[in-house]
XYZ file of C-alpha atoms in Angstrom:
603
model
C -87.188 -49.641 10.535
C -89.571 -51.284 8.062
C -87.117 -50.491 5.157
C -83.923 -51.877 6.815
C -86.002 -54.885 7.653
C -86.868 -55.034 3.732
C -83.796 -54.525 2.655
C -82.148 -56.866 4.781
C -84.246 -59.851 3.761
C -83.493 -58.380 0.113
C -79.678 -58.392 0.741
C -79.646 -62.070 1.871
C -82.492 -63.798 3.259
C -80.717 -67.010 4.496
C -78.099 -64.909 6.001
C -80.291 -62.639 7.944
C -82.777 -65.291 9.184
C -81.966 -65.834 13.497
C -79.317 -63.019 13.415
C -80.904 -59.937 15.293
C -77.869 -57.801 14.656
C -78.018 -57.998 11.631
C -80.818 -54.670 10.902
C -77.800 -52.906 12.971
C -75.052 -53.955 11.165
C -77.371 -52.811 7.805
C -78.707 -49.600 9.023
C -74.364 -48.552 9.801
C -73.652 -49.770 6.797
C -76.754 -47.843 5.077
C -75.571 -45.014 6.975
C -72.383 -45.007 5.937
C -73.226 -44.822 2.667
C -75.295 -41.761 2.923
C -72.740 -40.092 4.609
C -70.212 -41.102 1.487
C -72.692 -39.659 -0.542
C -72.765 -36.311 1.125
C -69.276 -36.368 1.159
C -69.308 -37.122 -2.575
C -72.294 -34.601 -3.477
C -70.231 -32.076 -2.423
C -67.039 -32.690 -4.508
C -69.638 -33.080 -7.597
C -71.726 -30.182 -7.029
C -68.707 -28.213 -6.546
C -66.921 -29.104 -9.852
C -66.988 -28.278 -13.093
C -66.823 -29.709 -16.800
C -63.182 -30.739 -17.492
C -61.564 -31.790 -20.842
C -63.397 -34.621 -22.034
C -66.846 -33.798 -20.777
C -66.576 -31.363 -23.572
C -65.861 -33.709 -26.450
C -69.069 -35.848 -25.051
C -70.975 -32.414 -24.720
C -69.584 -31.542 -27.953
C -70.723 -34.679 -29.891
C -73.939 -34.837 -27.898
C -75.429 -31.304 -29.416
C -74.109 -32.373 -32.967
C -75.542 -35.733 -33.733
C -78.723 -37.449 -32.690
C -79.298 -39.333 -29.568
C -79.145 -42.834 -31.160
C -77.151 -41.938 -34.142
C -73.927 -44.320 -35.121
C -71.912 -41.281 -35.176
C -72.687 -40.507 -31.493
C -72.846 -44.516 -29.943
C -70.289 -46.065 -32.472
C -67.564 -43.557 -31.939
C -63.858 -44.108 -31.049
C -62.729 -42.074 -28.367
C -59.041 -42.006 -27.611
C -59.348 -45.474 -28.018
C -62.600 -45.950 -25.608
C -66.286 -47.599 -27.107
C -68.796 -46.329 -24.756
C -71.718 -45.958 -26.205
C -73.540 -45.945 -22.793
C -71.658 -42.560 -21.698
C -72.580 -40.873 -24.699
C -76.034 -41.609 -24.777
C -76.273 -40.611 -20.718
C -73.665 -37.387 -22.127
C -76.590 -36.519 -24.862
C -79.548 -37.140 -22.197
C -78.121 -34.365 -20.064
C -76.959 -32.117 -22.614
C -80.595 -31.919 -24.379
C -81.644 -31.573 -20.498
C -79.736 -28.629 -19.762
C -76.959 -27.689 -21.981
C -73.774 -26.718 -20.762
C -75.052 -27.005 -16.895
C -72.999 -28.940 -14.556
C -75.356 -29.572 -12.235
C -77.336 -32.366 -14.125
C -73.737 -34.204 -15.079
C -73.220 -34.087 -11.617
C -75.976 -35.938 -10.100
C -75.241 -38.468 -12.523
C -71.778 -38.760 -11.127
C -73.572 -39.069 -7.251
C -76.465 -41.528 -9.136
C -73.738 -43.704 -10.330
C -71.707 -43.395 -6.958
C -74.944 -44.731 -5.254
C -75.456 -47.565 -7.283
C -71.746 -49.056 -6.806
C -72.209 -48.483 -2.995
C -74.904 -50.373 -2.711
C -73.812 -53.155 -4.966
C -70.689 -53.383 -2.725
C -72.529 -53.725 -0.383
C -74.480 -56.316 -1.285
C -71.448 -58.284 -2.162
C -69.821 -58.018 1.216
C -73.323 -59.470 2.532
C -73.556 -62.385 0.309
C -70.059 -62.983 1.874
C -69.948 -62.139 4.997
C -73.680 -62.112 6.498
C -74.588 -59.494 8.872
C -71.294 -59.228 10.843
C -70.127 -56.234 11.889
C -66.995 -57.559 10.259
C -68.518 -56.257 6.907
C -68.049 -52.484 8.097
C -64.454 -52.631 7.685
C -64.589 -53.365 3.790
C -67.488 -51.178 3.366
C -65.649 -48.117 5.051
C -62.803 -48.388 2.678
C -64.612 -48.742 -0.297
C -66.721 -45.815 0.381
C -63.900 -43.502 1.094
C -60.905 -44.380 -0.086
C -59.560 -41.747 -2.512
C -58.518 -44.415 -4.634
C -61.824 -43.792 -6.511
C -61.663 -39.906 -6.161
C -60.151 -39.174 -9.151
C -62.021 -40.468 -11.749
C -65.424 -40.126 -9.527
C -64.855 -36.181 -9.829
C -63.965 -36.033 -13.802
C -67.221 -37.140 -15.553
C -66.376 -38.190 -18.533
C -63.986 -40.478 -16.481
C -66.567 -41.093 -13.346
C -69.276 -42.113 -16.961
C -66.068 -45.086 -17.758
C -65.672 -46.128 -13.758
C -68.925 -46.062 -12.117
C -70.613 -48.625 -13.894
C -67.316 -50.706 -14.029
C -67.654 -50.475 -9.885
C -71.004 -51.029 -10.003
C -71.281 -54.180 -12.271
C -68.268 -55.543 -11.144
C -70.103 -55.810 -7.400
C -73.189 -56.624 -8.778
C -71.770 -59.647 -11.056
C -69.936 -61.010 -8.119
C -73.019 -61.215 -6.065
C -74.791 -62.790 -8.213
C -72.382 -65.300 -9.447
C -72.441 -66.162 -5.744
C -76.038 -66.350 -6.170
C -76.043 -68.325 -8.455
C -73.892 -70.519 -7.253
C -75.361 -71.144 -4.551
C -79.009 -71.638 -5.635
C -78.811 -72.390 -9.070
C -81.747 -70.358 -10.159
C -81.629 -68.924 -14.408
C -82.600 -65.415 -12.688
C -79.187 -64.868 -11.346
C -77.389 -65.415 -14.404
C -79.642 -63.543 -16.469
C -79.187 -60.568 -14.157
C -75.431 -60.664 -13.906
C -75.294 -61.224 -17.898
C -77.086 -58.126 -18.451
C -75.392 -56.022 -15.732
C -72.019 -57.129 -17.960
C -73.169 -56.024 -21.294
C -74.189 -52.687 -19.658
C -71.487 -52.163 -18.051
C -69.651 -52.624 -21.296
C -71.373 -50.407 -23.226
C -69.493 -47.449 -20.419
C -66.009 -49.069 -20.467
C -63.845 -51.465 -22.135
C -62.384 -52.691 -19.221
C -65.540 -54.134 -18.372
C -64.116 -57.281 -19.959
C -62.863 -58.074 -16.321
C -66.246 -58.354 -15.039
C -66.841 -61.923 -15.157
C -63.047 -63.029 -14.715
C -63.596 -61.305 -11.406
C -66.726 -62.890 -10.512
C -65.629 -65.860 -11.473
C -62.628 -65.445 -8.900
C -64.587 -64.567 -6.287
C -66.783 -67.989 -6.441
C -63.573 -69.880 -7.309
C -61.551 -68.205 -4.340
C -64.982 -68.663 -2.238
C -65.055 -72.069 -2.805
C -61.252 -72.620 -2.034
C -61.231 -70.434 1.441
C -63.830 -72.779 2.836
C -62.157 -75.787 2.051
C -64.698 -77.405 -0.504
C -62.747 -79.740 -2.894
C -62.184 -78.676 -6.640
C -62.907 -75.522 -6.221
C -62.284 -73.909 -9.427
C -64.363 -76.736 -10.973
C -66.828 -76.196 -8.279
C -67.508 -72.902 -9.621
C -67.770 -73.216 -13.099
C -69.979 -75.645 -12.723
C -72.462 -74.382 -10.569
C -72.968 -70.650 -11.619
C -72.420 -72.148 -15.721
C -75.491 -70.615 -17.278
C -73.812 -67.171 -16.083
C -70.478 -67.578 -17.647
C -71.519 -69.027 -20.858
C -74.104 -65.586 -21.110
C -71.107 -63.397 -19.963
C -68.768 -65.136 -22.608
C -71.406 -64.881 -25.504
C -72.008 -60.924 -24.670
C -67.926 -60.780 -24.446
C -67.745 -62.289 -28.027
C -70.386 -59.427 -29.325
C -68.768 -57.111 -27.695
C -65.238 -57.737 -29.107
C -66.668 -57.938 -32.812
C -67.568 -54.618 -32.513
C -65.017 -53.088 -30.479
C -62.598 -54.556 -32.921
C -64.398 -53.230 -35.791
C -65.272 -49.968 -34.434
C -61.991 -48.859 -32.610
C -58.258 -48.473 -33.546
C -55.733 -50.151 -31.423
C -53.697 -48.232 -29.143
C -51.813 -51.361 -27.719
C -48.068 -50.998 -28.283
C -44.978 -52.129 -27.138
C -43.226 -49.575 -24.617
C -39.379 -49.779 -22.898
C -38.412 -51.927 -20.286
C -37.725 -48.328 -18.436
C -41.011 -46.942 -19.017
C -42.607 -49.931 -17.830
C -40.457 -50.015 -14.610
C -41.208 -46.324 -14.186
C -44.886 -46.250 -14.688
C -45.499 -49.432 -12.710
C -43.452 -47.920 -9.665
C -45.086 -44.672 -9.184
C -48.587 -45.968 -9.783
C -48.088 -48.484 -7.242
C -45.809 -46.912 -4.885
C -47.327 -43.400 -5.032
C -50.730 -44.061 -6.590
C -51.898 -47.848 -5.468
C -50.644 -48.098 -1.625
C -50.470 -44.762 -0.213
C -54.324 -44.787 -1.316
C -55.340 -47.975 0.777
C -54.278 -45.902 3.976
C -56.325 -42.926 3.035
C -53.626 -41.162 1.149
C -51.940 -39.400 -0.830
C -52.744 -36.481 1.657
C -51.526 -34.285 -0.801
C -52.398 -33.909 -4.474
C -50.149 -32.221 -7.381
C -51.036 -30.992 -10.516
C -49.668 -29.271 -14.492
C -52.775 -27.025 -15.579
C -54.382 -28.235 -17.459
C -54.056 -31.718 -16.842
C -55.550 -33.487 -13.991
C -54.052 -33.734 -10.098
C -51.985 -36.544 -9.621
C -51.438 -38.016 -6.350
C -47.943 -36.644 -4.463
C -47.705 -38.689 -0.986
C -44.896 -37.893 1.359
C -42.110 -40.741 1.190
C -43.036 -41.418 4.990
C -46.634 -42.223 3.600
C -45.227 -44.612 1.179
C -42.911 -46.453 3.444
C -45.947 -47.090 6.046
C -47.921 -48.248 3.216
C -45.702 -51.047 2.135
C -44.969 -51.855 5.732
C -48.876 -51.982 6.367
C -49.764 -54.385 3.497
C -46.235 -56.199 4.558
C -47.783 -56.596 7.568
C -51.616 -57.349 6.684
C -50.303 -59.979 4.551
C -48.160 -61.867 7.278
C -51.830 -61.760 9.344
C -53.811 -62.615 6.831
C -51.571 -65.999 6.098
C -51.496 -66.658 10.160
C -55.036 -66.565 9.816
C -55.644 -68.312 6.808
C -52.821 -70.054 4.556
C -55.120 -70.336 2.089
C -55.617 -66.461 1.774
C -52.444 -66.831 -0.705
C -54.513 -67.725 -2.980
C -56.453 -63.927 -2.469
C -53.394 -61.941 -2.620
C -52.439 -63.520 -5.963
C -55.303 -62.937 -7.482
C -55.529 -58.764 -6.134
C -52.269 -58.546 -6.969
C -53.020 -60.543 -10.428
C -55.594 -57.930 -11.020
C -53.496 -54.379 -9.988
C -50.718 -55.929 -12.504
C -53.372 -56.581 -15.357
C -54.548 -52.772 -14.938
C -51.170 -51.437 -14.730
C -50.550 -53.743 -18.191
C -53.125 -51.891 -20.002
C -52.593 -48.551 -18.693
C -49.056 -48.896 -19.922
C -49.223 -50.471 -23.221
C -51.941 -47.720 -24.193
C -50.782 -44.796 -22.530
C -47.516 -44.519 -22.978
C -45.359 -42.743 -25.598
C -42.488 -39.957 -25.938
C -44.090 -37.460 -24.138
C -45.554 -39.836 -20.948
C -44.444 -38.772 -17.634
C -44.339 -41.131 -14.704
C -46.483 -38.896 -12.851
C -49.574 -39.959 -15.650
C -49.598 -43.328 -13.216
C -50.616 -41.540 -10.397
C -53.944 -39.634 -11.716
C -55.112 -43.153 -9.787
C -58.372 -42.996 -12.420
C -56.521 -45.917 -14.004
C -56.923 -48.071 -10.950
C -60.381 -46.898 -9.759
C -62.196 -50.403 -10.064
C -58.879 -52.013 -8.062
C -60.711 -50.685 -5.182
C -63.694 -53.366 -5.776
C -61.210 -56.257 -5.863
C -59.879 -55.163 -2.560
C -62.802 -55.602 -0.858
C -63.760 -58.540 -2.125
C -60.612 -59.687 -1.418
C -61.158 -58.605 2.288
C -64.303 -60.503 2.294
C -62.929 -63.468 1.262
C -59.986 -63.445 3.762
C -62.538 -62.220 6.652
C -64.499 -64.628 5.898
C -62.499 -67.752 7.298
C -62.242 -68.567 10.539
C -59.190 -67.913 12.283
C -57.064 -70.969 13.331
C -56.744 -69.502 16.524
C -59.258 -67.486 18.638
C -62.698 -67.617 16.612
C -63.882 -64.855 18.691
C -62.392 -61.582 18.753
C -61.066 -59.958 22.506
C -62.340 -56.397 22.979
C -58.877 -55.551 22.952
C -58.899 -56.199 19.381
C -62.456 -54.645 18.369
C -60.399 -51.758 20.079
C -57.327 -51.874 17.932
C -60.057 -52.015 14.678
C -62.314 -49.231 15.666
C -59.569 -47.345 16.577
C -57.856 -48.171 12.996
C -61.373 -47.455 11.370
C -61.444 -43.933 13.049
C -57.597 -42.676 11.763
C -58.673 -44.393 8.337
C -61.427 -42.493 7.701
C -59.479 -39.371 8.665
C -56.906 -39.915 6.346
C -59.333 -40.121 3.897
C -61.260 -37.137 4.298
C -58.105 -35.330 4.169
C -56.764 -36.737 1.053
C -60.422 -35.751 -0.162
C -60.329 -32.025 1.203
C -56.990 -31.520 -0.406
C -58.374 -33.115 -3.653
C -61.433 -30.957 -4.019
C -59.004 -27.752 -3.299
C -56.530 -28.869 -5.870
C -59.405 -30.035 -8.466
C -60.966 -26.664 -7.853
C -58.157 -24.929 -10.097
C -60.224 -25.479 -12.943
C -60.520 -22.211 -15.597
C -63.867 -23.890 -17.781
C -66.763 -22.957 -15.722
C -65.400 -19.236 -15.445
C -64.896 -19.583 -18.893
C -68.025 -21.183 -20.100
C -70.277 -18.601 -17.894
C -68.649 -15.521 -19.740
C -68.645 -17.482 -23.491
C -72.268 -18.322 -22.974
C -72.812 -15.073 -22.072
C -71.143 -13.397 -25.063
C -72.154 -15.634 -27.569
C -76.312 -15.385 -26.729
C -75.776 -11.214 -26.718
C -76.049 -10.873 -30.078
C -77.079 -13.673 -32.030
C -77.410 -11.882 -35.370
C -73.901 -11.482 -35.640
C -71.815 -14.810 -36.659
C -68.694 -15.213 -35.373
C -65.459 -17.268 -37.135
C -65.237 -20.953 -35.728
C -62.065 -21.011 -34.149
C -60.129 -22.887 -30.507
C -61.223 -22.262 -27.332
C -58.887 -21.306 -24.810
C -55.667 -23.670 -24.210
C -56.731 -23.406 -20.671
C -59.858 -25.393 -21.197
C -58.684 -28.056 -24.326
C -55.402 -28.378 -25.954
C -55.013 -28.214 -29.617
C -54.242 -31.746 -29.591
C -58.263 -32.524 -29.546
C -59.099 -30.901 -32.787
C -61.391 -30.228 -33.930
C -63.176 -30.898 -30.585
C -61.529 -27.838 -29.071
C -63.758 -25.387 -31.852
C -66.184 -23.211 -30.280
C -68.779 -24.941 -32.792
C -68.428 -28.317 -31.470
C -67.810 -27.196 -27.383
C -70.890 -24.794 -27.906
C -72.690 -27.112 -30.722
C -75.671 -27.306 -28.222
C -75.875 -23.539 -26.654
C -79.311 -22.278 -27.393
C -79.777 -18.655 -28.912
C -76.339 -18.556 -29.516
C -75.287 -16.640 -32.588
C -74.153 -18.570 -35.536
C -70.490 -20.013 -35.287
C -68.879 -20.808 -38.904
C -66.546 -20.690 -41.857
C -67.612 -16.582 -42.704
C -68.022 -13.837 -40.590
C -68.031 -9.897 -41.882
C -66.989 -8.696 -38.275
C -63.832 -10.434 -36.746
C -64.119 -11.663 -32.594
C -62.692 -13.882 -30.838
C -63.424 -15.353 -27.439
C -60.278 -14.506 -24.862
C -58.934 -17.077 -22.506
C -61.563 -15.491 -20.292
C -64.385 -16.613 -22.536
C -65.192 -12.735 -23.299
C -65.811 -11.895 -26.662
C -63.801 -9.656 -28.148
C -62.611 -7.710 -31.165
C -59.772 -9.843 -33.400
C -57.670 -9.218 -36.638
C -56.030 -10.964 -38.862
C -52.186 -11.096 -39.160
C -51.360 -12.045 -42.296
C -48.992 -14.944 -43.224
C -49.381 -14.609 -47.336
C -51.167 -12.275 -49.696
C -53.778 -12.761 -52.578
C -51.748 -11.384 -55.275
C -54.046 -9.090 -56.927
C -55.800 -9.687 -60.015
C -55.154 -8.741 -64.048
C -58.773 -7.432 -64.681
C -58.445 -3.361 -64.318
C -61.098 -1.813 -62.088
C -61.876 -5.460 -60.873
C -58.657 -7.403 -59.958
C -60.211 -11.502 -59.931
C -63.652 -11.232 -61.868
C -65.084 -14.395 -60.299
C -68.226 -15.505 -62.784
C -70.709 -18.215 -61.825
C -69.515 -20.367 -65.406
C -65.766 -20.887 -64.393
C -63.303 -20.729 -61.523
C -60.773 -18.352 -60.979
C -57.393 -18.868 -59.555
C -56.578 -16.426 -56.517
C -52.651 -16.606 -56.660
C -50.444 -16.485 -53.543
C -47.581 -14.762 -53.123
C -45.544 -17.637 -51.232
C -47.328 -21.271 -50.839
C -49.265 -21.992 -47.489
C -48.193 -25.355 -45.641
C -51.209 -26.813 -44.268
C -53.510 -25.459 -41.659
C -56.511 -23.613 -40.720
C -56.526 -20.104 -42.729
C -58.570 -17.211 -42.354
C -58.730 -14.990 -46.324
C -59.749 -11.281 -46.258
C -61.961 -11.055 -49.112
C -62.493 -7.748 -50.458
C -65.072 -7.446 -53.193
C -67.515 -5.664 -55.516
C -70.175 -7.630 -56.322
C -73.145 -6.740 -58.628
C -76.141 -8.528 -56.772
C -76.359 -10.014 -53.596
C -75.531 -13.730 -53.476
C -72.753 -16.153 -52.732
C -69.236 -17.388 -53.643
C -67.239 -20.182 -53.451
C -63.695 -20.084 -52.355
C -60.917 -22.993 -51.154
C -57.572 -24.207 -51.467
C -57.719 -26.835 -54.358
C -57.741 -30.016 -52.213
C -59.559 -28.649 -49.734
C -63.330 -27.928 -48.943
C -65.536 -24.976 -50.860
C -66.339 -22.525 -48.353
C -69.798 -20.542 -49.624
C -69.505 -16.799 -48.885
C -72.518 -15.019 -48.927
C -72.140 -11.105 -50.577
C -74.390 -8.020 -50.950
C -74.621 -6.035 -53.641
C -72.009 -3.405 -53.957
C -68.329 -2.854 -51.892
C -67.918 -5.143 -48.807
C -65.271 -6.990 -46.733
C -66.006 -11.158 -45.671
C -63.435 -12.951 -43.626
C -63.661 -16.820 -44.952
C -62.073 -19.544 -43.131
C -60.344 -21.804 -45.400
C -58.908 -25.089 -44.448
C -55.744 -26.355 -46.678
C -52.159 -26.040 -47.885
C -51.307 -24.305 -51.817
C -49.929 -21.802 -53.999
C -53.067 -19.973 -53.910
C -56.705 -20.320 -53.642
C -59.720 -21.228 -56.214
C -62.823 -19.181 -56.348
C -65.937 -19.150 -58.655
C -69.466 -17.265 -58.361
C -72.222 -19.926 -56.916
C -75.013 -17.589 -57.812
C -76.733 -17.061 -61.576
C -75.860 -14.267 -63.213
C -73.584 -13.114 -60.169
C -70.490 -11.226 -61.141
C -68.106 -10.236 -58.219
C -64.591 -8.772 -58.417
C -61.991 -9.716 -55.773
C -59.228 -7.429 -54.681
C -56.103 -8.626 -53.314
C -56.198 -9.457 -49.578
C -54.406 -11.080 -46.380
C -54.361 -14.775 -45.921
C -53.552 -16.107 -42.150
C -54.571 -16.158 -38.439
C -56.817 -14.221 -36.261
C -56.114 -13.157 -33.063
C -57.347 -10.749 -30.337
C -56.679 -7.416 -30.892
């Protein structure tokens, strides 16, 4: 009881003060929130790494914690420092565990659930009124999505959480006018950019919320009202906004583009139609999916139609209440459009299907805005019973109740469709293989399609996925034993099928004499177009040592070589007519047969 009192008075001191109900109305809401993150906790535990978490994984075991080439780097068109540095944390933590990514994924969850809701208190006191928003936010799959991919959960979380947070303390500060509050909220924005670029919305939506605060009660000037009292926070927010940009712009390449009128009408229909409004009734119910991409939300059209009826109908209420909640559904609806904008205009492309729209991740932090938005509209008194009948407290429990039902369907169906994931089978048996005999070095080469497309290269080799695997063996460019991991992540024996041949070479009893004082041209017998190549070299060398070999333009791959007959398998990046080689020893002589050039597969 102590520390609901605590909290309470923490929440909102002046709102608390004379209102008994109000450590009730904060111990449901605190309850609620535990019981979210149960609900959560078990989605997380029971997950696995998925598609980007690898690339972060990947990066994390290559390059040091606060090196430029981890925190400055462009991916798919994100800047998020802040999610690689957390990515790199757990990875030196536990490599290749789930379980720590995971509770970062529940950490993050609590934080935005408590930030909501502290913004619903700052709005709405300790009414019991402030359940309603809180309930949705906590389970509405809208956020399910992206909460249960990490790499994605790493971009949204602290987007939830700092949009909240800014909000209540632009309200803070608006109300008080104390440098504390601004200093807080200007910090929580440049975090909360350093996860995600969308972050940019942070103080456009506090700054709403004040405005539209301001405007529901009736004070005069409103959006003048609240630029001038919470000031100090929007000049820090816009000064960290101008740093940021400088270095998003010089750090990232655009994606923006211009797509078809068609694409736009497509994408912007089944993200809000099947994605957007099934979602704020506890839908989709059901979830789709195309292994390997993500599930995608597949509501039945009965589900839709309610769902436009229902906000039909909330909105007709909401103006008999208040006219001047208008005003709130302009700006929600402001905000939905602006994330369907830049979902679109970066997303989108030749090979973009509609059903990319309803993954939902892209409209995660739209879940925020609603509740503040319901805040705001609760807020205001109603113009014509102030006091609700029991009937009514009825009709909302009762509502509250099938709500949270629909939800916790929508999630059970999630987790079973999300659960159709092949990389933690996958990375169990490659860890597995790759620790049993670390003496041996196997050829870099994809994992399985099943776990990362081609389309990521290079992030898809084993020695960027398993870059920070301890005791694994050594993962390369040479190898005198050919293996592959199988789409089951078992090692197993490989061979090369050739594509070209190393013609063989005009010394007799040697073939290509390769000498340490010049190079030697290995001549194909068709050119190669350009790819990754894997060169059977068969040699006789007279001391042990090391050669060089490579396509002209490409890279010098050093092949070490004992003394005597032996077989190497090189992997040799490039397009030509042949291949260069030279000794990279003193006094090394080694003669190259003739030999395969092209891909390995499992045998």
């Amino acid at each position: 009881m102590a520390l609901i009192t605590a909290a309470r008075e923490r929440l909102a001191p002046a709102a608390s003060a004379g209102h008994p109900r109000g450590t009730w109305v904060l111990a449901a809401a605190l309850v609620l929130i535990v019981l979210q993150l149960t609900v959560r906790s078990v989605l997380a535990f029971g997950g696995q790494f998925y598609w980007d978490d690898l690339i972060l994984v990947g990066r994390a075991g290559l390059h040091p914690l606060l090196s430029f080439e981890l925190l400055g780097y462009d991916h798919d068109g994100h800047l998020m420092p802040g999610a690689f540095l957390v990515a790199d944390v757990v990875t030196s933590f536990a490599p290749l565990q789930w379980w720590p990514a995971a509770a970062t994924l529940v950490a993050g969850q609590a934080l935005a659930s408590l930030a909501v809701l502290r913004v619903l208190w700052l709005l709405l006191g300790p009414r019991p009124a402030l359940l309603g928003p809180l309930l949705f936010y906590l389970f509405t799959p809208l956020t399910l999505p992206a909460f249960a991919w990490w790499a994605a959960g790493l971009n949204s979380l602290p987007l939830q959480a700092g949009m909240a947070w800014v909000a209540g303390d632009a309200i803070r500060a608006a109300r008080t006018g104390r440098l504390r509050y601004a200093l807080s909220g200007t910090a929580v924005t440049g975090v909360a950019l350093l996860f995600f670029e969308k972050s940019v919305l942070v103080p456009a939506v506090a700054f709403a919320t004040v405005a539209l605060m301001y405007r529901l009660d009736g004070r005069p000037r409103a959006v003048r009202t609240a630029a001038r009292r919470a000031a100090p926070l929007w000049l820090g927010s816009a000064l960290v906004l101008a740093a940021w940009a400088a270095a998003y712009l010089s750090l990232v390449e655009s994606r923006f583009g211009a797509p078809t009128a068609d694409m736009v009408r497509g994408l912007t229909h089944h993200g809000v139609s099947f994605g957007v409004l099934p979602a704020l009734l506890g839908g989709p119910w059901r979830w789709d999916r195309w292994n390997p991409g993500p599930p995608w939300a597949d509501p039945p059209t009965g589900l839709v139609v309610v769902a436009w009826a229902a906000v039909l109908a909330v909105l007709v209420w909401s103006l008999r209440r208040s006219r001047r909640a208008g005003w709130v559904w302009a700006a929600t609806a402001a905000y939905v459009a602006a994330s369907t904008a830049a979902m679109i205009s970066t997303r989108f492309g030749p090979d973009t299907t509609y059903e990319l729209a309803q993954t939902l991740r892209y409209h995660t932090d739209t879940a925020v805005v609603v509740v503040i938005g319901a805040a705001l509209i609760l807020r205001t008194r109603p113009r014509d019973d102030p006091r609700p009948s029991p009937a009514r407290r009825i009709v909302a429990a009762g509502c509250a109740v099938a709500f949270t039902a629909s939800c916790l369907w929508s999630t059970a169906t999630f987790a079973r469709t999300w659960s159709d994931n092949p990389t933690g089978a996958y990375l169990a048996a490659a860890k597995s293989a790759l620790t049993a005999r670390p003496d041996v070095p196997i050829l870099d080469h994809p994992v399985s399609v099943w776990v990362l497309l081609p389309v990521t290269h290079p992030h898809n080799l084993l020695s960027r996925v398993f870059s920070s695997l301890p005791g694994r063996a050594g993962i390369g460019d040479v190898t005198t034993e050919l293996q592959v991991l199988d789409d089951r992540g078992r090692l197993v024996p490989a061979e090369l099928v050739p594509v070209r041949h190393v013609l063989p070479g005009p010394a007799p009893d040697c073939g290509h004499l390769l000498t340490d004082s010049t190079t030697t041209v290995l001549p194909a017998d068709t050119a190669l177009v350009g790819g990754e190549w894997t060169v059977q070299l068969n040699y006789r060398a007279s001391a042990d040592g090391e050669i060089e070999v490579g396509f002209p333009a490409g890279p010098r791959v050093r092949v070490p070589v004992t003394e005597g007959l032996g077989t190497a398998y090189a992997r040799v990046p490039g397009a030509g007519t042949g291949l260069q080689a030279r000794s990279a020893s003193p006094d090394l002589d080694v003669c190259l047969a003739g030999g395969p050039i092209g891909v390995v597969v499992p045998r």
